[in-house]
mmCIF file of C-alpha atoms in Angstrom:
data_model
loop_
_atom_site.group_PDB
_atom_site.id
_atom_site.type_symbol
_atom_site.label_atom_id
_atom_site.label_comp_id
_atom_site.label_asym_id
_atom_site.label_seq_id
_atom_site.Cartn_x
_atom_site.Cartn_y
_atom_site.Cartn_z
ATOM 1 C CA MET L 297 78.235 84.844 149.514
ATOM 2 C CA ASN L 298 78.944 83.559 145.998
ATOM 3 C CA VAL L 299 75.225 83.513 145.217
ATOM 4 C CA GLY L 300 75.034 87.237 145.938
ATOM 5 C CA ARG L 301 77.943 87.918 143.589
ATOM 6 C CA VAL L 302 76.385 85.810 140.844
ATOM 7 C CA ILE L 303 73.102 87.686 141.159
ATOM 8 C CA LEU L 304 74.868 91.045 141.183
ATOM 9 C CA PHE L 305 76.961 90.043 138.162
ATOM 10 C CA SER L 306 73.840 88.846 136.308
ATOM 11 C CA LEU L 307 72.046 92.099 137.019
ATOM 12 C CA ALA L 308 75.032 94.097 135.802
ATOM 13 C CA LEU L 309 75.165 92.114 132.559
ATOM 14 C CA GLY L 310 71.432 92.524 132.037
ATOM 15 C CA ALA L 311 71.598 96.272 132.546
ATOM 16 C CA ALA L 312 74.565 96.560 130.192
ATOM 17 C CA GLY L 313 72.693 94.697 127.468
ATOM 18 C CA LEU L 314 69.478 96.706 127.779
ATOM 19 C CA PRO L 315 70.443 99.672 125.577
ATOM 20 C CA GLN L 316 71.305 97.354 122.671
ATOM 21 C CA TRP L 317 68.002 95.526 123.043
ATOM 22 C CA ALA L 318 66.051 98.776 123.236
ATOM 23 C CA ALA L 319 67.810 100.161 120.167
ATOM 24 C CA ALA L 320 66.938 97.042 118.172
ATOM 25 C CA ALA L 321 63.207 97.429 118.819
ATOM 26 C CA PRO L 322 61.326 99.150 115.988
ATOM 27 C CA ALA L 323 60.331 102.711 116.725
ATOM 28 C CA GLN L 324 56.616 103.363 116.841
ATOM 29 C CA THR L 325 55.362 106.492 115.168
ATOM 30 C CA ALA L 326 52.792 108.751 116.738
ATOM 31 C CA THR L 327 51.111 109.389 113.409
ATOM 32 C CA LYS L 328 47.972 107.520 112.518
ATOM 33 C CA LYS L 329 46.393 107.177 109.118
ATOM 34 C CA ILE L 330 43.047 108.924 108.732
ATOM 35 C CA VAL L 331 40.636 107.422 106.203
ATOM 36 C CA ASP L 332 37.935 109.489 104.489
ATOM 37 C CA ILE L 333 34.844 107.273 104.384
ATOM 38 C CA ASN L 334 33.448 109.318 101.478
ATOM 39 C CA SER L 335 36.350 108.618 99.135
ATOM 40 C CA ALA L 336 38.401 105.684 100.459
ATOM 41 C CA SER L 337 38.750 102.568 98.356
ATOM 42 C CA GLU L 338 37.461 99.222 99.569
ATOM 43 C CA SER L 339 41.061 98.208 100.198
ATOM 44 C CA ASP L 340 41.711 101.325 102.316
ATOM 45 C CA LEU L 341 38.590 100.679 104.385
ATOM 46 C CA GLU L 342 39.623 97.062 104.974
ATOM 47 C CA GLN L 343 42.834 98.311 106.597
ATOM 48 C CA LEU L 344 40.746 99.658 109.469
ATOM 49 C CA GLN L 345 40.557 97.414 112.517
ATOM 50 C CA GLY L 346 37.541 95.106 112.336
ATOM 51 C CA ILE L 347 36.427 96.190 108.855
ATOM 52 C CA GLY L 348 36.303 93.325 106.386
ATOM 53 C CA PRO L 349 35.183 93.142 102.755
ATOM 54 C CA MET L 350 31.452 93.063 103.573
ATOM 55 C CA MET L 351 31.536 96.112 105.859
ATOM 56 C CA ALA L 352 33.789 97.977 103.434
ATOM 57 C CA LYS L 353 31.254 97.388 100.646
ATOM 58 C CA LYS L 354 28.405 98.590 102.887
ATOM 59 C CA ILE L 355 30.356 101.751 103.756
ATOM 60 C CA ILE L 356 30.908 102.491 100.063
ATOM 61 C CA GLN L 357 27.254 101.780 99.173
ATOM 62 C CA GLY L 358 26.056 104.146 101.922
ATOM 63 C CA ARG L 359 27.911 107.190 100.604
ATOM 64 C CA PRO L 360 27.861 110.131 100.975
ATOM 65 C CA TYR L 361 28.180 110.718 104.703
ATOM 66 C CA LYS L 362 27.842 114.083 106.458
ATOM 67 C CA GLY L 363 29.717 112.835 109.508
ATOM 68 C CA ARG L 364 31.548 109.718 110.589
ATOM 69 C CA ASP L 365 28.906 108.953 113.228
ATOM 70 C CA GLU L 366 26.439 108.236 110.412
ATOM 71 C CA LEU L 367 28.097 104.850 110.051
ATOM 72 C CA VAL L 368 26.288 103.799 113.233
ATOM 73 C CA ARG L 369 23.216 106.066 113.071
ATOM 74 C CA ARG L 370 22.333 104.747 109.610
ATOM 75 C CA LYS L 371 23.181 101.179 110.695
ATOM 76 C CA ILE L 372 25.955 100.767 108.131
ATOM 77 C CA ILE L 373 28.205 99.147 110.751
ATOM 78 C CA PRO L 374 27.533 98.114 114.360
ATOM 79 C CA ALA L 375 28.645 100.314 117.250
ATOM 80 C CA SER L 376 31.086 97.581 118.286
ATOM 81 C CA ALA L 377 32.911 98.001 114.955
ATOM 82 C CA TYR L 378 32.716 101.806 115.045
ATOM 83 C CA GLY L 379 34.380 102.219 118.452
ATOM 84 C CA PRO L 380 37.861 101.063 117.415
ATOM 85 C CA ILE L 381 37.878 103.061 114.153
ATOM 86 C CA LYS L 382 36.148 106.321 115.114
ATOM 87 C CA ASP L 383 39.437 108.160 115.681
ATOM 88 C CA HIS L 384 40.789 106.911 112.344
ATOM 89 C CA VAL L 385 37.972 108.009 110.026
ATOM 90 C CA ILE L 386 36.548 111.287 108.771
ATOM 91 C CA ALA L 387 33.749 112.228 106.383
ATOM 92 C CA ARG L 388 34.907 115.037 104.120
ATOM 93 C CA HIS L 389 32.243 116.826 102.159
ATOM 94 C CA SER L 390 32.666 117.090 98.410
ATOM 95 C CA THR L 391 32.512 120.583 96.945
#
């Protein structure tokens, strides 16, 4: 009988502490940074998942791009690197 009370008491304490724990967790924002592959700096490109200094340099050397998919079609980066970043890049056209 005491074991049941201990378990119940432990559960009650855990539930009471949950809001404080949840409030302490950092809030995640729904916004994501979009990088223009036609104008981004090497440093900005390196912030993209899986893009290191060598790929960033290749992206810059391959400019201008008509569309973001040209990164793969023109063999600037492999498809495996493009997949994770495709929703985070655009190719704006200069006027």
